[in-house]
Coordinates of C-alpha atoms and ligand atoms in Angstrom, one line a residue:
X797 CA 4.1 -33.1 42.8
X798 CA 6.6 -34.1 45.6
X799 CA 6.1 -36.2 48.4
X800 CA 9.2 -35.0 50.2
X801 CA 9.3 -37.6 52.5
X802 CA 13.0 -37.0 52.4
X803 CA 13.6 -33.4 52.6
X804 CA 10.7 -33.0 55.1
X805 CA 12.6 -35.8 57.6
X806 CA 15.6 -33.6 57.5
X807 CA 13.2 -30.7 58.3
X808 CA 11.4 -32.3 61.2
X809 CA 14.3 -33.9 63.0
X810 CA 16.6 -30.4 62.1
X811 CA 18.5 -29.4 65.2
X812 CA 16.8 -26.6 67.2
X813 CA 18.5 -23.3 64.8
X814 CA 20.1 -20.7 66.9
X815 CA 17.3 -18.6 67.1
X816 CA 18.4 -14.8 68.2
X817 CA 15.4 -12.9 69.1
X818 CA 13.0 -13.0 66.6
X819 CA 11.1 -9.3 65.1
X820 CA 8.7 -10.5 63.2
X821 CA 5.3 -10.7 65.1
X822 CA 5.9 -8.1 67.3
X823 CA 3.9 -5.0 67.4
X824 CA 4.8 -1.5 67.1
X825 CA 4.8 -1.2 71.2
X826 CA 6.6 -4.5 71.2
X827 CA 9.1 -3.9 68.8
X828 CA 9.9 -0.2 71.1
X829 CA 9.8 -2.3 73.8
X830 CA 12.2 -5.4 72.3
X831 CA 14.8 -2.5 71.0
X832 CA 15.0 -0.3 74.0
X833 CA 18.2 -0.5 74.9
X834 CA 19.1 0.8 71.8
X835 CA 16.8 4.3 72.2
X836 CA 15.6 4.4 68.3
X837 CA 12.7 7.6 67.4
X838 CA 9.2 6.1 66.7
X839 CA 9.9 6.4 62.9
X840 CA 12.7 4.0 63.0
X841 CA 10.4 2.0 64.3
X842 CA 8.1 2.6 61.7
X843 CA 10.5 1.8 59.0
X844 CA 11.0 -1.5 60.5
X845 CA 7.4 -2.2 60.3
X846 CA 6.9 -1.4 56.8
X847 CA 10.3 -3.6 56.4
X848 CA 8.7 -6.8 57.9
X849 CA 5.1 -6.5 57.3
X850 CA 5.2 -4.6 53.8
X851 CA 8.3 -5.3 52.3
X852 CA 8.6 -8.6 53.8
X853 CA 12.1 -8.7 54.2
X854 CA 14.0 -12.0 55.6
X855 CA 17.3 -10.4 56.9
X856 CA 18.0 -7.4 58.8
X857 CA 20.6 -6.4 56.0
X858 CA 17.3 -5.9 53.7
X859 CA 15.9 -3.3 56.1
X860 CA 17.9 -0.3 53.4
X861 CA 16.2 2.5 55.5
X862 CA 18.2 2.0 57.9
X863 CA 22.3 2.7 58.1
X864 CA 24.2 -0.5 57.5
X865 CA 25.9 0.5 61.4
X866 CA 22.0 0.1 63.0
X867 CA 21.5 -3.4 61.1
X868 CA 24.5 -4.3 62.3
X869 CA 24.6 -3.2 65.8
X870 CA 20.4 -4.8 66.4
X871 CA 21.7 -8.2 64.5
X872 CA 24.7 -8.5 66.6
X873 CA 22.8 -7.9 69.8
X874 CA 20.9 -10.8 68.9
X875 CA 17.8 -10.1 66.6
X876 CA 17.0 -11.2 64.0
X877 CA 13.6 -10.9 61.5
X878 CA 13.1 -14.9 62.1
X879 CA 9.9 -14.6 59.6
X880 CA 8.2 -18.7 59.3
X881 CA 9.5 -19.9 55.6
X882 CA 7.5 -22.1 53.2
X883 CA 9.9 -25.6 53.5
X884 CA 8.0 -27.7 51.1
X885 CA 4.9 -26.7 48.3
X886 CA 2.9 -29.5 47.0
X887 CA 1.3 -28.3 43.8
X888 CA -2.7 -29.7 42.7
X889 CA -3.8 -29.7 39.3
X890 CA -6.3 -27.7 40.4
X891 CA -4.1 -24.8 41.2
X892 CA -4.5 -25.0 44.9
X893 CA -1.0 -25.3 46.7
X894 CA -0.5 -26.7 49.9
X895 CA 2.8 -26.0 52.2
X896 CA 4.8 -27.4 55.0
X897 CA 5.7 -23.3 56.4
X898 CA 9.1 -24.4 59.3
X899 CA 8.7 -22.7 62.1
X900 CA 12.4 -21.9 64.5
X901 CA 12.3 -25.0 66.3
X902 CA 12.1 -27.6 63.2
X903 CA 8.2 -28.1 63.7
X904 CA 6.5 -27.6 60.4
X905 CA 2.9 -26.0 59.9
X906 CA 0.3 -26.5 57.2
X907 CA -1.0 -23.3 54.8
X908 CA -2.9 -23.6 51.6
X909 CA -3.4 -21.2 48.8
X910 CA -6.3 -21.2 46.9
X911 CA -6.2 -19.3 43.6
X912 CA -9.4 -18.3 41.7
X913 CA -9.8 -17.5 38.5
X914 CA -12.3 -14.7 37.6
X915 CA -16.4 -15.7 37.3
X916 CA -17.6 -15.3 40.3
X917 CA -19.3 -12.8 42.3
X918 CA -19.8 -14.0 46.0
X919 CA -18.8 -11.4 48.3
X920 CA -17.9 -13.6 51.3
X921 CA -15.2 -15.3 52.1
X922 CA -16.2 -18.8 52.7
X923 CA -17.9 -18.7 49.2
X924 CA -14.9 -17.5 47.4
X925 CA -13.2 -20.7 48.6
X926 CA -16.1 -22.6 47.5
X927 CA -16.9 -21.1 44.0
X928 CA -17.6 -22.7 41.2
X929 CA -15.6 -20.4 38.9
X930 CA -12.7 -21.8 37.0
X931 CA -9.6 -22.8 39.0
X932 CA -6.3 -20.8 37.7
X933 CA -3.6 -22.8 36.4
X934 CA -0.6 -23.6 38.7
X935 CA 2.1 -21.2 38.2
X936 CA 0.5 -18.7 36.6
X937 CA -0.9 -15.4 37.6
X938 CA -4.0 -15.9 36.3
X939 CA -6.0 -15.8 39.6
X940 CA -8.1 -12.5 40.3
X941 CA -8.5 -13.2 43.8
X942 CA -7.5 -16.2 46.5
X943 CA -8.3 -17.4 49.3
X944 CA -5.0 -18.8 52.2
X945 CA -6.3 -21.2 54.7
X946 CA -3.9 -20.5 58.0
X947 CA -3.5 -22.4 60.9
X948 CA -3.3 -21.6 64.5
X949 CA -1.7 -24.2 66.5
X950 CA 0.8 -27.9 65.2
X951 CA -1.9 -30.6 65.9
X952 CA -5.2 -30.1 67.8
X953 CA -6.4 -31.1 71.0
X954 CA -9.8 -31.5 70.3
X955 CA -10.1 -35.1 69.0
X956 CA -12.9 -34.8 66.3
X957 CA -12.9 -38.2 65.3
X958 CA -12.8 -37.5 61.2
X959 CA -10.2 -34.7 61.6
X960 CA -6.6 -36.0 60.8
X961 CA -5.3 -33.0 62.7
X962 CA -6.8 -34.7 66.0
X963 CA -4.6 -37.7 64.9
X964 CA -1.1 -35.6 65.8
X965 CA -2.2 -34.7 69.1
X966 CA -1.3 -31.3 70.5
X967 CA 2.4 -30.5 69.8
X968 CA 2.0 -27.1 70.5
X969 CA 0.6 -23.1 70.1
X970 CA 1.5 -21.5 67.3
X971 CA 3.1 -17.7 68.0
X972 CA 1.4 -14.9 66.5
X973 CA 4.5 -14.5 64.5
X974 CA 4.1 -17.5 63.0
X975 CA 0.3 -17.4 62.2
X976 CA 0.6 -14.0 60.6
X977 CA 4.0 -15.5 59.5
X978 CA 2.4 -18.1 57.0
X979 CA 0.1 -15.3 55.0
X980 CA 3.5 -13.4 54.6
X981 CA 5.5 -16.2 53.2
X982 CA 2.5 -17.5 50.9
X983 CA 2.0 -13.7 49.7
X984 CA 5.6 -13.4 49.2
X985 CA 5.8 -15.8 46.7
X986 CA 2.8 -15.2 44.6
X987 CA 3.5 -11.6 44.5
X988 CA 0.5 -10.7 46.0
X989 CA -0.5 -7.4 47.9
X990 CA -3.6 -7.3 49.6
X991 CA -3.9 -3.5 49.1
X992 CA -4.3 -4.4 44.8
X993 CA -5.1 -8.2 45.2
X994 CA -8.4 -9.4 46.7
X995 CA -7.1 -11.9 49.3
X996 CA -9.1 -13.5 51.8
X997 CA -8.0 -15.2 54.8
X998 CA -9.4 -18.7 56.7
X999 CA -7.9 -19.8 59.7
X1000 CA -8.9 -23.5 59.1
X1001 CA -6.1 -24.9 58.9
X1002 CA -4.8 -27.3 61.6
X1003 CA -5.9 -26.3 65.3
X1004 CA -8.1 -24.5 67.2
X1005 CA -7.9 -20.9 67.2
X1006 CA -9.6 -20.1 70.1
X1007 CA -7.7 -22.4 72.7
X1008 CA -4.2 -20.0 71.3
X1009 CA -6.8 -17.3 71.5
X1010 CA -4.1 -14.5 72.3
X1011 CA -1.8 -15.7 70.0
X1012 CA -4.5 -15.9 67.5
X1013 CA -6.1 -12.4 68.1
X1014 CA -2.7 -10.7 68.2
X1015 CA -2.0 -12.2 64.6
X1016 CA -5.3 -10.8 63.3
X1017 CA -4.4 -7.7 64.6
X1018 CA -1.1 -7.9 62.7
X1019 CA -2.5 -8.8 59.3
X1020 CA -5.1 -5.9 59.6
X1021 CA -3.1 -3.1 61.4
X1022 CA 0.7 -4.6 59.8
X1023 CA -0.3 -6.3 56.8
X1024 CA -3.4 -4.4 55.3
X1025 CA -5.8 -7.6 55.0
X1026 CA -9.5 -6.1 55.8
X1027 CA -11.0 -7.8 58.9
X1028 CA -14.1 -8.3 56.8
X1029 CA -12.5 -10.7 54.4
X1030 CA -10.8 -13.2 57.3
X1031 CA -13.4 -15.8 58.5
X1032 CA -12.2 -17.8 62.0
X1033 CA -13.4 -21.7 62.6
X1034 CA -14.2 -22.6 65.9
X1035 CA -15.3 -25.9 67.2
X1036 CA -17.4 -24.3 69.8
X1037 CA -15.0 -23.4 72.2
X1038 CA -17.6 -21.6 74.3
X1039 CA -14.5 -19.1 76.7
X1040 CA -13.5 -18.3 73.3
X1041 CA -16.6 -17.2 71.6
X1042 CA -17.3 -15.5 74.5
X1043 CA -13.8 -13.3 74.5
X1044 CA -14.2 -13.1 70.3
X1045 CA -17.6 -11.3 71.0
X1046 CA -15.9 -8.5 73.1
X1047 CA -12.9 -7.8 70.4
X1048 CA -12.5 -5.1 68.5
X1049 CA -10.9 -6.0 65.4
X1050 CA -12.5 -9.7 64.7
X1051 CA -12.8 -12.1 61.5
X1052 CA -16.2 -13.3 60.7
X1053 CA -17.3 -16.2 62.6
X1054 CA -18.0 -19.6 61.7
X1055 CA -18.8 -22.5 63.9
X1056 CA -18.2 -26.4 63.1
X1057 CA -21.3 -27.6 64.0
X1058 CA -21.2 -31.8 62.2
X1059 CA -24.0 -32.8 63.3
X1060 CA -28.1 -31.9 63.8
X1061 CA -28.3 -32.8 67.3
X1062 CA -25.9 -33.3 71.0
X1063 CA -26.3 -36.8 70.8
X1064 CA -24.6 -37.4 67.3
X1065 CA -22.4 -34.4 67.6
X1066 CA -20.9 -35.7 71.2
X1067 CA -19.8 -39.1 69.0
X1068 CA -18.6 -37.3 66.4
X1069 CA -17.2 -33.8 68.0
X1070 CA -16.4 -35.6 71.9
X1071 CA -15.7 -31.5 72.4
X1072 CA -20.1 -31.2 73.0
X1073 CA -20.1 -33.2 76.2
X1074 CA -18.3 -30.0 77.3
X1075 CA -19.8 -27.1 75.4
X1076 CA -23.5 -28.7 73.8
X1077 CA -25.3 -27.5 70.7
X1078 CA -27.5 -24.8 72.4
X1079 CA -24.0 -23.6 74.9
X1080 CA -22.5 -22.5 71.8
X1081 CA -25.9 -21.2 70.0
X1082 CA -26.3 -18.9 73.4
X1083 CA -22.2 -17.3 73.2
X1084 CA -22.7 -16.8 69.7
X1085 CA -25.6 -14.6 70.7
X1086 CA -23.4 -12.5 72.1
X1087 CA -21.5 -11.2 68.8
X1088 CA -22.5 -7.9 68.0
X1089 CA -22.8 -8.8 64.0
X1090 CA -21.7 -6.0 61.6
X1091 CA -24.6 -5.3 58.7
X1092 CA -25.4 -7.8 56.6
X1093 CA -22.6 -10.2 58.8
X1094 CA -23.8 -14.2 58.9
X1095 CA -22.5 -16.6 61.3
X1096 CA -21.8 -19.8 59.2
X1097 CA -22.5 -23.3 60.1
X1098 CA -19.8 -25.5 58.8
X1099 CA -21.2 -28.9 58.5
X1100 CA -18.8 -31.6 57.2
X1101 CA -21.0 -34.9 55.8
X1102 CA -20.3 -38.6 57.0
X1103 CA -21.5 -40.8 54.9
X1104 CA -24.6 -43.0 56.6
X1105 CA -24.0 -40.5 60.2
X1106 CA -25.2 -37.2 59.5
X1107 CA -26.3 -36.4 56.1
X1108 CA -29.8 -37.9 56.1
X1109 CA -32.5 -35.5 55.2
X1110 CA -33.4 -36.1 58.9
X1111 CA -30.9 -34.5 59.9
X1112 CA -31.2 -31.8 57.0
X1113 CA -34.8 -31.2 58.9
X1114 CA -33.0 -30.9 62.6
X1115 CA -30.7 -28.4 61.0
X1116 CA -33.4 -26.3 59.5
X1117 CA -34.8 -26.2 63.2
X1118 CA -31.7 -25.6 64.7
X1119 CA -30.9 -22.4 62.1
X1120 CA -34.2 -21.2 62.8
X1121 CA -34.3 -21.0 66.5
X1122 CA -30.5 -20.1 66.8
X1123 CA -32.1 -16.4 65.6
X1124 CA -29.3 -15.0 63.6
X1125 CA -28.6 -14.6 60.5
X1126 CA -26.7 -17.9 59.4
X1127 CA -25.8 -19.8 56.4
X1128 CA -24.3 -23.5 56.2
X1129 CA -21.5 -24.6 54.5
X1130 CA -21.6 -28.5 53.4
X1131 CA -18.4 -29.7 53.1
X1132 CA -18.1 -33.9 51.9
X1133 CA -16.0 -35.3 54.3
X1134 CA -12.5 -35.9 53.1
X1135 CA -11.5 -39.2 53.8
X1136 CA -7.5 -39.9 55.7
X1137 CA -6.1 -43.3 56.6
X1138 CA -7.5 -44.7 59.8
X1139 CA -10.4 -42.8 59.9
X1140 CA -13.5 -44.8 60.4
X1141 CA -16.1 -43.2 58.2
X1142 CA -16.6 -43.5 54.7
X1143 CA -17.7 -40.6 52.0
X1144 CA -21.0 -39.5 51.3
X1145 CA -22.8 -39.9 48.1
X1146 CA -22.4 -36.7 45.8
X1147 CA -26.5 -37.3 45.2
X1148 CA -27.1 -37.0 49.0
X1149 CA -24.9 -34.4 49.0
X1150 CA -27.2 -32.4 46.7
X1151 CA -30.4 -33.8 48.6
X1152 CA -29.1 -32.6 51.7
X1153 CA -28.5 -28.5 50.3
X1154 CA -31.5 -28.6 48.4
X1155 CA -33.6 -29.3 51.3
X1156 CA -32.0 -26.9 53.4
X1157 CA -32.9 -24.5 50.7
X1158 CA -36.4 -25.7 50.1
X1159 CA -37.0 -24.4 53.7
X1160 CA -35.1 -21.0 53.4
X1161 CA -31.6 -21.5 55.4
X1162 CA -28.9 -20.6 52.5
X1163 CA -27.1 -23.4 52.2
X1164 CA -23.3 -23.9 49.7
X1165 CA -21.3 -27.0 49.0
X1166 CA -18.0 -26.2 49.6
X1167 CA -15.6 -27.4 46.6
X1168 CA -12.9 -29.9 47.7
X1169 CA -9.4 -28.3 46.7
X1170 CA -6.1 -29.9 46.4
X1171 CA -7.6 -33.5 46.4
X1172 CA -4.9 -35.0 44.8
X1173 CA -2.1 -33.3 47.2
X1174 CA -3.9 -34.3 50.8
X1175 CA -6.7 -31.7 50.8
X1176 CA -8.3 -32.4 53.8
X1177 CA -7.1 -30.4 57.2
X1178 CA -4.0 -32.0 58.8
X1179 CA -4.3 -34.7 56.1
X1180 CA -0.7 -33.4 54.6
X1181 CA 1.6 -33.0 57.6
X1182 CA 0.1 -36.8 59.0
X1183 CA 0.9 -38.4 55.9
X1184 CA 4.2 -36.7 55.8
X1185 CA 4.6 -37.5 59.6
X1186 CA 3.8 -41.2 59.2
X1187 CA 6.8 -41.6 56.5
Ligands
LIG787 N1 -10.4 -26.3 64.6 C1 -11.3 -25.5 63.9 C2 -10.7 -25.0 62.6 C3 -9.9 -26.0 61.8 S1 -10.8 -27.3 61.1 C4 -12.6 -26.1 63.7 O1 -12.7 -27.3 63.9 O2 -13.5 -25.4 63.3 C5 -11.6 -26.5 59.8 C6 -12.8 -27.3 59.2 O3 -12.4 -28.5 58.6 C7 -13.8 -27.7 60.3 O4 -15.1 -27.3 60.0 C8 -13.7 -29.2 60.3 O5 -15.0 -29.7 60.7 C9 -13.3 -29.5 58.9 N2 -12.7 -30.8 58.7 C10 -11.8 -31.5 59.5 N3 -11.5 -32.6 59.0 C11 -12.1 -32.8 57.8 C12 -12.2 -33.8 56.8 N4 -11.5 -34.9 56.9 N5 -13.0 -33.5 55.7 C13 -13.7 -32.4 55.6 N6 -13.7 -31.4 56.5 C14 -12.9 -31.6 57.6
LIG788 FE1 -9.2 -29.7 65.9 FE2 -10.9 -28.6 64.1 FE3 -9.7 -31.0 63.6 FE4 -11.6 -30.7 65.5 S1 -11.9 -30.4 63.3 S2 -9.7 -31.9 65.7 S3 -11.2 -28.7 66.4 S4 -8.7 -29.1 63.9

């Protein structure tokens, strides 16, 4: 493992790179519309797409179906493919990989893989991430399927007050470019193709996808339409950004949906998530309401423990209640809190853990402990690019 304190002070403090104008991320319409001037037929277009999206090119030279005179004459008006790179890779025993992706202006951005080996059988995409089959060993190919947790925007506004991410602030949206951008750069280097490798996509990574809603939907729309990734096997993580749920419900291409809920009731939830003084528990239930669910879709409660806060089987009882009057089909996700340096709460005991899903269960809401990944290389989200940061 590297700590690349080093290399990764070079990268943040790099010079703004002379950027050209940057292909990748665009549409087909916004590619016609970025290369006008130059009057190229549709399938030229075409062939660029397959070029970025499929091929995954990083320089125009690559794009072969083209004459060597068109590369030259689009890359010395200015463009350029400009796709995010990965800058650093931290590797974990347990075969997850974490990496700093740069982005054009020297900001870095956090992206996980998360390899599986085969034994399992869940069919969603939160529980693939969460299996208990065998990890694969680094390096290898020996994963059947994986799971690439994306992010959506460098820092987070929100301030959840166990999130590292909320530690950095807001630095700034993330392009769709560069959030479709980091599944590119993480497929190119395992080799994978979504077409022949079961991949599955979480944007829970650092941010809050729906306050870069555009930026965010526009990516998805990329890694279905551009990249091939079935909407069915991306799952977005909201906060409870009510405007945003609300616009979700009305698209056409979505992710699944699943909603950080940390706590069984407003008045623990407002000192934990400071977002629910704005948007409370039953404001969120009622746009989520509004999501026309595909068959057999479930919303997913993401509840993250905190030791001695929220994981009493109090609580455990509220959230029955709550699962039961929200009146859609849900499932939670318990996740142990991962813990980060200057964050005031503490762990919570792996037996509480299990008293907490069991009596969920007892009462009939599916309940799953999400596996911790990468432990040893900064697992928890935002936890890498702080540490990094504070070097
Ligand atoms: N902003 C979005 C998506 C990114 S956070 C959201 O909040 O939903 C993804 C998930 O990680 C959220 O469910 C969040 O509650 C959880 N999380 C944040 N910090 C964590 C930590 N230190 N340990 C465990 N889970 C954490
Ligand atoms: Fe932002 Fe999500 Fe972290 Fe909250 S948990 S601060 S919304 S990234």
């Amino acid at each position: 493992m590297s700590t690349g304190g080093n290399v990764l002070t070079t990268i943040l403090d790099a010079p703004r790179a002379p950027e050209g104008i940057r292909l990748f991320g665009l549409s087909n319409q916004e590619l016609s519309e970025a290369l006008r001037e130059f009057a190229l037929a549709q399938y030229r277009i075409r062939q660029l797409e397959e070029a970025l999206y499929r091929q995954r090119v990083s320089t125009l030279d690559e794009v072969t179906t083209w004459s060597k005179d068109l590369r030259e004459k689009i890359a010395a008006a200015g463009f350029s493919v400009g796709a995010p790179e990965i800058a650093e890779t931290f590797c974990s025993a347990d075969g997850t990989e974490r990496y700093l992706i740069a982005c054009g202006d020297g900001q870095t951005v956090e992206t996980v893989w998360m390899p599986e080996g085969d034994g399992g059988d869940e069919d969603e995409v939160e529980e693939a991430a969460s299996s208990a089959a065998e990890p694969a060993k680094p390096g290898s190919r020996s994963w059947s399927r994986a799971t690439i947790c994306v992010s959506s925007q460098i820092g987070c506004a929100v301030n959840c007050q166990f999130c590292l991410t909320a530690k950095l602030g807001i630095l700034r949206n993330l392009t769709a470019g560069e959030i479709a951008g980091q599944v590119a750069a993480v497929l190119k280097r395992h080799g994978a193709e979504p077409g022949r490798d079961r991949i599955n996509l979480v944007f829970m990574g650092m941010g809050e996808p729906f306050l870069n809603f555009d930026a965010f939907i526009a990516a998805v729309r990329l890694l279905v339409e551009e990249m091939g990734i079935p909407e069915s096997r991306m799952t977005v993580s909201t906060s409870g950004i009510v405007p945003g749920i609300v616009r979700f419900a009305a698209e056409r291409v979505r992710p699944r949906l699943a909603i950080s809920l940390n706590a069984s009731n407003d008045a623990i939830r407002e000192t934990v998530m400071p977002i629910t003084r704005k948007w409370n528990i039953e404001d969120v239930m009622d746009a989520v309401r509004q999501v026309p669910l595909r068959a057999r879709e479930r919303i997913t409660f993401e509840y993250v423990l905190l030791g001695g806060v929220n994981d009493r089987l109090e609580h455990a009882d509220e959230v029955v209640r709550l699962v039961r009057r929200a009146n859609f089909p849900a499932k939670v996700n318990l996740i142990a809190w991962n813990p980060g340096p200057d964050v005031p709460f503490t762990m919570p005991r792996a037996e509480d853990v299990a008293a907490f899903q069991q009596r969920l269960r007892e009462q009939g809401v599916p309940a799953f402990i999400r596996r911790p990944r990468g432990r040893d290389i900064y697992a928890a989200c935002g936890q890498l690019k702080k540490t990094v940061a504070a070097q």
